[in-house]
PDB file of C-alpha atoms in Angstrom:
ATOM      1  CA  SER A  12       0.000   0.000   0.000  1.00  0.00           C
ATOM      2  CA  GLN A  13       1.102   3.575  -0.495  1.00  0.00           C
ATOM      3  CA  GLN A  14       2.153   5.745   2.386  1.00  0.00           C
ATOM      4  CA  GLY A  15      -0.239   8.630   2.005  1.00  0.00           C
ATOM      5  CA  GLU A  16      -1.956  11.205  -0.074  1.00  0.00           C
ATOM      6  CA  GLU A  17      -0.762  14.071  -2.195  1.00  0.00           C
ATOM      7  CA  ASP A  18      -2.713  17.179  -2.900  1.00  0.00           C
ATOM      8  CA  PRO A  19      -3.573  18.247  -5.505  1.00  0.00           C
ATOM      9  CA  GLN A  20      -3.583  15.224  -7.804  1.00  0.00           C
ATOM     10  CA  ALA A  21      -3.062  17.524 -10.768  1.00  0.00           C
ATOM     11  CA  LEU A  22      -1.891  21.101 -11.153  1.00  0.00           C
ATOM     12  CA  SER A  23      -1.862  23.266 -14.258  1.00  0.00           C
ATOM     13  CA  ILE A  24       0.008  26.580 -14.174  1.00  0.00           C
ATOM     14  CA  GLN A  25       1.703  29.047 -16.502  1.00  0.00           C
ATOM     15  CA  GLU A  26       5.403  29.661 -16.771  1.00  0.00           C
ATOM     16  CA  GLY A  27       6.648  32.013 -14.102  1.00  0.00           C
ATOM     17  CA  GLU A  28       4.016  31.033 -11.564  1.00  0.00           C
ATOM     18  CA  ASN A  29       4.731  29.104  -8.392  1.00  0.00           C
ATOM     19  CA  ALA A  30       3.601  25.497  -7.910  1.00  0.00           C
ATOM     20  CA  THR A  31       2.761  24.177  -4.473  1.00  0.00           C
ATOM     21  CA  MET A  32       1.928  20.596  -3.647  1.00  0.00           C
ATOM     22  CA  ASN A  33       1.266  18.899  -0.334  1.00  0.00           C
ATOM     23  CA  CYS A  34       1.853  15.446   1.025  1.00  0.00           C
ATOM     24  CA  SER A  35       0.635  13.566   4.070  1.00  0.00           C
ATOM     25  CA  TYR A  36       2.128  10.384   5.472  1.00  0.00           C
ATOM     26  CA  LYS A  37       1.097   7.863   8.075  1.00  0.00           C
ATOM     27  CA  THR A  38       4.064   6.454   9.979  1.00  0.00           C
ATOM     28  CA  SER A  39       7.005   7.908  11.865  1.00  0.00           C
ATOM     29  CA  ILE A  40       9.884   8.830   9.590  1.00  0.00           C
ATOM     30  CA  ASN A  41      13.565   9.640   9.734  1.00  0.00           C
ATOM     31  CA  ASN A  42      13.325  11.766   6.606  1.00  0.00           C
ATOM     32  CA  LEU A  43      11.000  12.734   3.786  1.00  0.00           C
ATOM     33  CA  GLN A  44      12.091  12.952   0.177  1.00  0.00           C
ATOM     34  CA  TRP A  45      10.685  14.382  -3.047  1.00  0.00           C
ATOM     35  CA  TYR A  46      11.195  12.843  -6.471  1.00  0.00           C
ATOM     36  CA  ARG A  47      10.274  13.791  -9.988  1.00  0.00           C
ATOM     37  CA  GLN A  48       9.214  11.510 -12.839  1.00  0.00           C
ATOM     38  CA  ASN A  49       9.060  12.540 -16.473  1.00  0.00           C
ATOM     39  CA  SER A  50       6.612  10.784 -18.793  1.00  0.00           C
ATOM     40  CA  GLY A  51       6.284   7.615 -16.687  1.00  0.00           C
ATOM     41  CA  ARG A  52       9.972   6.760 -16.865  1.00  0.00           C
ATOM     42  CA  GLY A  53      12.767   6.760 -14.277  1.00  0.00           C
ATOM     43  CA  LEU A  54      12.717   8.887 -11.159  1.00  0.00           C
ATOM     44  CA  VAL A  55      15.086  11.627 -10.107  1.00  0.00           C
ATOM     45  CA  HIS A  56      15.713  12.715  -6.534  1.00  0.00           C
ATOM     46  CA  LEU A  57      14.977  16.384  -5.840  1.00  0.00           C
ATOM     47  CA  ILE A  58      15.427  17.055  -2.140  1.00  0.00           C
ATOM     48  CA  LEU A  59      15.608  15.333   1.245  1.00  0.00           C
ATOM     49  CA  ILE A  60      14.506  16.838   4.533  1.00  0.00           C
ATOM     50  CA  ARG A  61      15.352  15.152   7.824  1.00  0.00           C
ATOM     51  CA  SER A  62      12.796  14.660  10.557  1.00  0.00           C
ATOM     52  CA  ASN A  63      14.492  17.255  12.771  1.00  0.00           C
ATOM     53  CA  GLU A  64      14.388  19.915  10.032  1.00  0.00           C
ATOM     54  CA  ARG A  65      11.430  22.178   9.297  1.00  0.00           C
ATOM     55  CA  GLU A  66      12.413  23.824   6.047  1.00  0.00           C
ATOM     56  CA  LYS A  67      14.972  23.308   3.320  1.00  0.00           C
ATOM     57  CA  HIS A  68      15.857  25.067   0.083  1.00  0.00           C
ATOM     58  CA  SER A  69      17.546  23.863  -3.085  1.00  0.00           C
ATOM     59  CA  GLY A  70      17.609  26.242  -6.053  1.00  0.00           C
ATOM     60  CA  ARG A  71      13.980  26.965  -6.962  1.00  0.00           C
ATOM     61  CA  LEU A  72      12.708  24.284  -4.577  1.00  0.00           C
ATOM     62  CA  ARG A  73      11.498  24.872  -1.054  1.00  0.00           C
ATOM     63  CA  VAL A  74      10.280  22.010   1.091  1.00  0.00           C
ATOM     64  CA  THR A  75       8.691  22.134   4.538  1.00  0.00           C
ATOM     65  CA  LEU A  76       8.066  19.357   7.008  1.00  0.00           C
ATOM     66  CA  ASP A  77       5.633  19.271   9.932  1.00  0.00           C
ATOM     67  CA  THR A  78       6.132  16.002  11.788  1.00  0.00           C
ATOM     68  CA  SER A  79       3.351  16.816  14.263  1.00  0.00           C
ATOM     69  CA  LYS A  80       0.872  16.887  11.379  1.00  0.00           C
ATOM     70  CA  LYS A  81       2.718  14.253   9.366  1.00  0.00           C
ATOM     71  CA  SER A  82       2.744  16.530   6.342  1.00  0.00           C
ATOM     72  CA  SER A  83       5.141  18.134   3.914  1.00  0.00           C
ATOM     73  CA  SER A  84       4.919  20.646   1.106  1.00  0.00           C
ATOM     74  CA  LEU A  85       6.999  21.291  -1.997  1.00  0.00           C
ATOM     75  CA  LEU A  86       7.117  24.714  -3.598  1.00  0.00           C
ATOM     76  CA  ILE A  87       8.603  25.253  -7.037  1.00  0.00           C
ATOM     77  CA  THR A  88       9.137  28.934  -7.699  1.00  0.00           C
ATOM     78  CA  ALA A  89       9.183  30.630 -11.103  1.00  0.00           C
ATOM     79  CA  SER A  90       8.106  27.460 -12.881  1.00  0.00           C
ATOM     80  CA  ARG A  91       9.301  26.581 -16.382  1.00  0.00           C
ATOM     81  CA  ALA A  92       7.828  24.374 -19.084  1.00  0.00           C
ATOM     82  CA  ALA A  93      10.613  21.883 -18.297  1.00  0.00           C
ATOM     83  CA  ASP A  94       9.150  21.444 -14.794  1.00  0.00           C
ATOM     84  CA  THR A  95       6.241  19.539 -16.339  1.00  0.00           C
ATOM     85  CA  ALA A  96       6.369  16.141 -14.621  1.00  0.00           C
ATOM     86  CA  SER A  97       4.873  14.061 -11.831  1.00  0.00           C
ATOM     87  CA  TYR A  98       6.148  14.809  -8.343  1.00  0.00           C
ATOM     88  CA  PHE A  99       6.155  12.268  -5.526  1.00  0.00           C
ATOM     89  CA  CYS A 100       6.831  12.513  -1.833  1.00  0.00           C
ATOM     90  CA  VAL A 101       8.511   9.535  -0.221  1.00  0.00           C
ATOM     91  CA  ALA A 102       8.329   8.726   3.466  1.00  0.00           C
ATOM     92  CA  ASP A 103      11.504   7.041   4.698  1.00  0.00           C
ATOM     93  CA  SER A 104      10.916   4.880   7.751  1.00  0.00           C
ATOM     94  CA  TRP A 105      14.458   3.688   8.430  1.00  0.00           C
ATOM     95  CA  GLY A 106      15.017   2.075   5.096  1.00  0.00           C
ATOM     96  CA  LYS A 107      11.466   1.493   3.984  1.00  0.00           C
ATOM     97  CA  LEU A 108      10.716   4.036   1.248  1.00  0.00           C
ATOM     98  CA  GLN A 109       7.025   4.512   0.573  1.00  0.00           C
ATOM     99  CA  PHE A 110       5.632   6.746  -2.146  1.00  0.00           C
ATOM    100  CA  GLY A 111       2.635   9.001  -2.170  1.00  0.00           C
ATOM    101  CA  ALA A 112       0.224   8.952  -5.102  1.00  0.00           C
ATOM    102  CA  GLY A 113       1.892  11.917  -6.770  1.00  0.00           C
ATOM    103  CA  THR A 114       0.966  15.300  -8.197  1.00  0.00           C
ATOM    104  CA  GLN A 115       0.972  15.744 -11.954  1.00  0.00           C
ATOM    105  CA  VAL A 116       2.184  19.237 -12.810  1.00  0.00           C
ATOM    106  CA  VAL A 117       1.736  20.813 -16.226  1.00  0.00           C
ATOM    107  CA  VAL A 118       3.459  24.121 -16.920  1.00  0.00           C
ATOM    108  CA  THR A 119       2.308  25.896 -20.053  1.00  0.00           C
ATOM    109  CA  PRO A 120       4.402  28.540 -21.844  1.00  0.00           C
TER     110      PRO A 120
ATOM    111  CA  SER B   8      30.743   6.081 -10.048  1.00  0.00           C
ATOM    112  CA  GLN B   9      27.703   4.011  -9.216  1.00  0.00           C
ATOM    113  CA  THR B  10      25.303   2.718 -11.834  1.00  0.00           C
ATOM    114  CA  ILE B  11      22.183   0.596 -11.790  1.00  0.00           C
ATOM    115  CA  HIS B  12      21.230  -1.791 -14.559  1.00  0.00           C
ATOM    116  CA  GLN B  13      17.718  -3.099 -15.001  1.00  0.00           C
ATOM    117  CA  TRP B  14      16.576  -5.274 -17.847  1.00  0.00           C
ATOM    118  CA  PRO B  15      14.743  -5.900 -20.041  1.00  0.00           C
ATOM    119  CA  ALA B  16      13.160  -2.517 -20.834  1.00  0.00           C
ATOM    120  CA  THR B  17      10.023  -4.085 -22.277  1.00  0.00           C
ATOM    121  CA  LEU B  18       8.524  -7.515 -21.815  1.00  0.00           C
ATOM    122  CA  VAL B  19       5.369  -9.199 -23.076  1.00  0.00           C
ATOM    123  CA  GLN B  20       4.505 -12.467 -21.355  1.00  0.00           C
ATOM    124  CA  PRO B  21       1.509 -14.816 -21.538  1.00  0.00           C
ATOM    125  CA  VAL B  22      -0.651 -15.477 -18.500  1.00  0.00           C
ATOM    126  CA  GLY B  23       0.717 -18.376 -16.493  1.00  0.00           C
ATOM    127  CA  SER B  24       4.296 -17.979 -17.659  1.00  0.00           C
ATOM    128  CA  PRO B  25       7.191 -17.391 -15.237  1.00  0.00           C
ATOM    129  CA  LEU B  26       8.931 -14.061 -14.728  1.00  0.00           C
ATOM    130  CA  SER B  27      12.446 -13.063 -13.835  1.00  0.00           C
ATOM    131  CA  LEU B  28      13.536  -9.429 -13.723  1.00  0.00           C
ATOM    132  CA  GLU B  29      17.096  -8.650 -12.775  1.00  0.00           C
ATOM    133  CA  CYS B  30      18.657  -5.569 -11.291  1.00  0.00           C
ATOM    134  CA  THR B  31      22.341  -5.056 -10.598  1.00  0.00           C
ATOM    135  CA  VAL B  32      24.235  -2.178  -9.062  1.00  0.00           C
ATOM    136  CA  GLU B  33      27.859  -1.312  -9.735  1.00  0.00           C
ATOM    137  CA  GLY B  34      30.325   0.825  -7.847  1.00  0.00           C
ATOM    138  CA  THR B  35      29.010   0.401  -4.330  1.00  0.00           C
ATOM    139  CA  SER B  36      28.721  -2.235  -1.635  1.00  0.00           C
ATOM    140  CA  ASN B  37      25.989  -3.290   0.760  1.00  0.00           C
ATOM    141  CA  PRO B  38      23.309  -1.032  -0.719  1.00  0.00           C
ATOM    142  CA  ASN B  39      19.654  -1.128   0.225  1.00  0.00           C
ATOM    143  CA  LEU B  40      17.720  -2.504  -2.750  1.00  0.00           C
ATOM    144  CA  TYR B  41      14.081  -1.993  -3.726  1.00  0.00           C
ATOM    145  CA  TRP B  42      11.465  -3.260  -6.180  1.00  0.00           C
ATOM    146  CA  TYR B  43       8.464  -1.083  -7.031  1.00  0.00           C
ATOM    147  CA  ARG B  44       5.515  -1.465  -9.371  1.00  0.00           C
ATOM    148  CA  GLN B  45       3.690   1.431 -10.964  1.00  0.00           C
ATOM    149  CA  ALA B  46       0.297   1.106 -12.609  1.00  0.00           C
ATOM    150  CA  ALA B  47      -0.510   3.552 -15.394  1.00  0.00           C
ATOM    151  CA  GLY B  48      -1.018   7.062 -14.020  1.00  0.00           C
ATOM    152  CA  ARG B  49      -0.475   5.934 -10.449  1.00  0.00           C
ATOM    153  CA  GLY B  50       2.147   6.152  -7.739  1.00  0.00           C
ATOM    154  CA  LEU B  51       4.790   3.573  -6.960  1.00  0.00           C
ATOM    155  CA  GLN B  52       3.850   0.571  -4.863  1.00  0.00           C
ATOM    156  CA  LEU B  53       6.669  -0.883  -2.775  1.00  0.00           C
ATOM    157  CA  LEU B  54       6.916  -4.627  -3.446  1.00  0.00           C
ATOM    158  CA  PHE B  55      10.148  -5.714  -1.739  1.00  0.00           C
ATOM    159  CA  TYR B  56      13.162  -4.154  -0.095  1.00  0.00           C
ATOM    160  CA  SER B  57      16.411  -5.603   1.136  1.00  0.00           C
ATOM    161  CA  VAL B  58      18.949  -4.263   3.599  1.00  0.00           C
ATOM    162  CA  GLY B  59      21.439  -7.097   2.981  1.00  0.00           C
ATOM    163  CA  ILE B  60      22.007 -10.512   1.429  1.00  0.00           C
ATOM    164  CA  GLY B  61      19.257 -12.873   2.521  1.00  0.00           C
ATOM    165  CA  GLN B  62      17.277 -10.062   4.174  1.00  0.00           C
ATOM    166  CA  ILE B  63      14.169  -9.307   2.173  1.00  0.00           C
ATOM    167  CA  SER B  64      10.999  -7.632   3.373  1.00  0.00           C
ATOM    168  CA  SER B  65       7.820  -8.261   1.442  1.00  0.00           C
ATOM    169  CA  GLU B  66       5.136  -5.618   1.250  1.00  0.00           C
ATOM    170  CA  VAL B  67       2.594  -7.380  -0.945  1.00  0.00           C
ATOM    171  CA  PRO B  68       1.275 -10.939  -0.444  1.00  0.00           C
ATOM    172  CA  GLN B  69       0.856 -11.703  -4.127  1.00  0.00           C
ATOM    173  CA  ASN B  70       2.408 -14.191  -6.501  1.00  0.00           C
ATOM    174  CA  LEU B  71       5.705 -12.330  -6.642  1.00  0.00           C
ATOM    175  CA  SER B  72       8.939 -13.106  -4.846  1.00  0.00           C
ATOM    176  CA  ALA B  73      12.340 -11.504  -4.614  1.00  0.00           C
ATOM    177  CA  SER B  74      15.833 -12.796  -4.021  1.00  0.00           C
ATOM    178  CA  ARG B  75      19.221 -11.237  -3.403  1.00  0.00           C
ATOM    179  CA  PRO B  76      21.765 -13.899  -4.373  1.00  0.00           C
ATOM    180  CA  GLN B  77      24.659 -11.433  -4.336  1.00  0.00           C
ATOM    181  CA  ASP B  78      25.273  -8.135  -2.557  1.00  0.00           C
ATOM    182  CA  ARG B  79      24.458  -6.006  -5.595  1.00  0.00           C
ATOM    183  CA  GLN B  80      21.941  -8.199  -7.386  1.00  0.00           C
ATOM    184  CA  PHE B  81      18.202  -8.129  -6.808  1.00  0.00           C
ATOM    185  CA  ILE B  82      15.819 -10.416  -8.698  1.00  0.00           C
ATOM    186  CA  LEU B  83      12.041 -10.232  -8.940  1.00  0.00           C
ATOM    187  CA  SER B  84      10.295 -13.473  -9.847  1.00  0.00           C
ATOM    188  CA  SER B  85       6.959 -15.080 -10.389  1.00  0.00           C
ATOM    189  CA  LYS B  86       6.119 -18.705 -11.088  1.00  0.00           C
ATOM    190  CA  LYS B  87       2.870 -17.915 -12.884  1.00  0.00           C
ATOM    191  CA  LEU B  88       1.996 -14.439 -14.117  1.00  0.00           C
ATOM    192  CA  LEU B  89      -1.482 -12.980 -13.789  1.00  0.00           C
ATOM    193  CA  LEU B  90      -3.040 -10.277 -15.940  1.00  0.00           C
ATOM    194  CA  SER B  91      -2.945  -8.001 -12.886  1.00  0.00           C
ATOM    195  CA  ASP B  92       0.848  -8.269 -12.800  1.00  0.00           C
ATOM    196  CA  SER B  93       1.075  -5.924 -15.793  1.00  0.00           C
ATOM    197  CA  GLY B  94       2.766  -2.651 -14.959  1.00  0.00           C
ATOM    198  CA  PHE B  95       5.969  -0.692 -14.841  1.00  0.00           C
ATOM    199  CA  TYR B  96       8.566  -2.277 -12.544  1.00  0.00           C
ATOM    200  CA  LEU B  97      11.328  -0.166 -11.104  1.00  0.00           C
ATOM    201  CA  CYS B  98      14.417  -1.203  -9.207  1.00  0.00           C
ATOM    202  CA  ALA B  99      16.217   1.212  -6.912  1.00  0.00           C
ATOM    203  CA  TRP B 100      19.246   1.313  -4.658  1.00  0.00           C
ATOM    204  CA  ARG B 101      20.513   3.607  -1.961  1.00  0.00           C
ATOM    205  CA  PRO B 102      23.806   3.841  -0.070  1.00  0.00           C
ATOM    206  CA  ILE B 103      23.808   3.457   3.664  1.00  0.00           C
ATOM    207  CA  ARG B 104      26.122   5.942   5.337  1.00  0.00           C
ATOM    208  CA  ASP B 105      24.770   5.891   8.871  1.00  0.00           C
ATOM    209  CA  SER B 106      22.112   4.223  10.971  1.00  0.00           C
ATOM    210  CA  TYR B 107      19.617   6.957  10.091  1.00  0.00           C
ATOM    211  CA  MET B 108      19.806   6.140   6.396  1.00  0.00           C
ATOM    212  CA  ASN B 109      19.389   9.754   5.316  1.00  0.00           C
ATOM    213  CA  THR B 110      20.353   9.095   1.734  1.00  0.00           C
ATOM    214  CA  GLU B 111      18.605   9.406  -1.604  1.00  0.00           C
ATOM    215  CA  ALA B 112      17.587   6.479  -3.783  1.00  0.00           C
ATOM    216  CA  PHE B 113      18.682   5.946  -7.370  1.00  0.00           C
ATOM    217  CA  PHE B 114      16.312   4.329  -9.815  1.00  0.00           C
ATOM    218  CA  GLY B 115      16.772   2.133 -12.832  1.00  0.00           C
ATOM    219  CA  GLN B 116      14.995   2.908 -16.096  1.00  0.00           C
ATOM    220  CA  GLY B 117      12.305   0.346 -15.424  1.00  0.00           C
ATOM    221  CA  THR B 118      10.728  -2.644 -17.164  1.00  0.00           C
ATOM    222  CA  ARG B 119       7.335  -2.299 -18.776  1.00  0.00           C
ATOM    223  CA  LEU B 120       5.635  -5.672 -18.374  1.00  0.00           C
ATOM    224  CA  THR B 121       2.509  -6.569 -20.273  1.00  0.00           C
ATOM    225  CA  VAL B 122       0.822  -9.850 -19.422  1.00  0.00           C
ATOM    226  CA  VAL B 123      -1.425 -11.069 -22.229  1.00  0.00           C
TER     227      VAL B 123
END
């Protein structure tokens, strides 16, 4: 079974806008990770936030983590057409990596 | 550098036939290894993961099994495929640097299995 839910399931924005997606998980974690998948192929790691961290930045990505609510959010600023992809959060419970259902993001020029 | 090999890329198998998908990792030792399945337009379902040779955790009680005969080799098998086994199968590995396992996973390119 999958770890949790992602919200929204789909997101359509224009270039230059920000994209925000949320993730909830069910178990205790040592970290939470975000991955990106293009066109149903391989996955690429974007960012990892540890359970004792609340916010982390990497380039145009900003991720937050609230362990009390078992939730995380990913913000992509100044989106580009190349950001079109599916984005997944992954709850890491000491080696067990469980994916959320994903958010499909479409960025139009 | 580390690389992951997963093959074949595409596979069409009849119902009731056996399955063997292989995944190997190069350039590292004692990685955690994972098998996932993805249905069309869906998220990834964790099937099996392994923290060492002979240590395999199963997440789904279906007609699939996994084995880790060598440190960097992970095999997904079935004795008799079902139509519902169709999907996109992904292998992944991650290095273990400390007991908290705060490391990213690296994915293979996947195998698209169609059971007919």
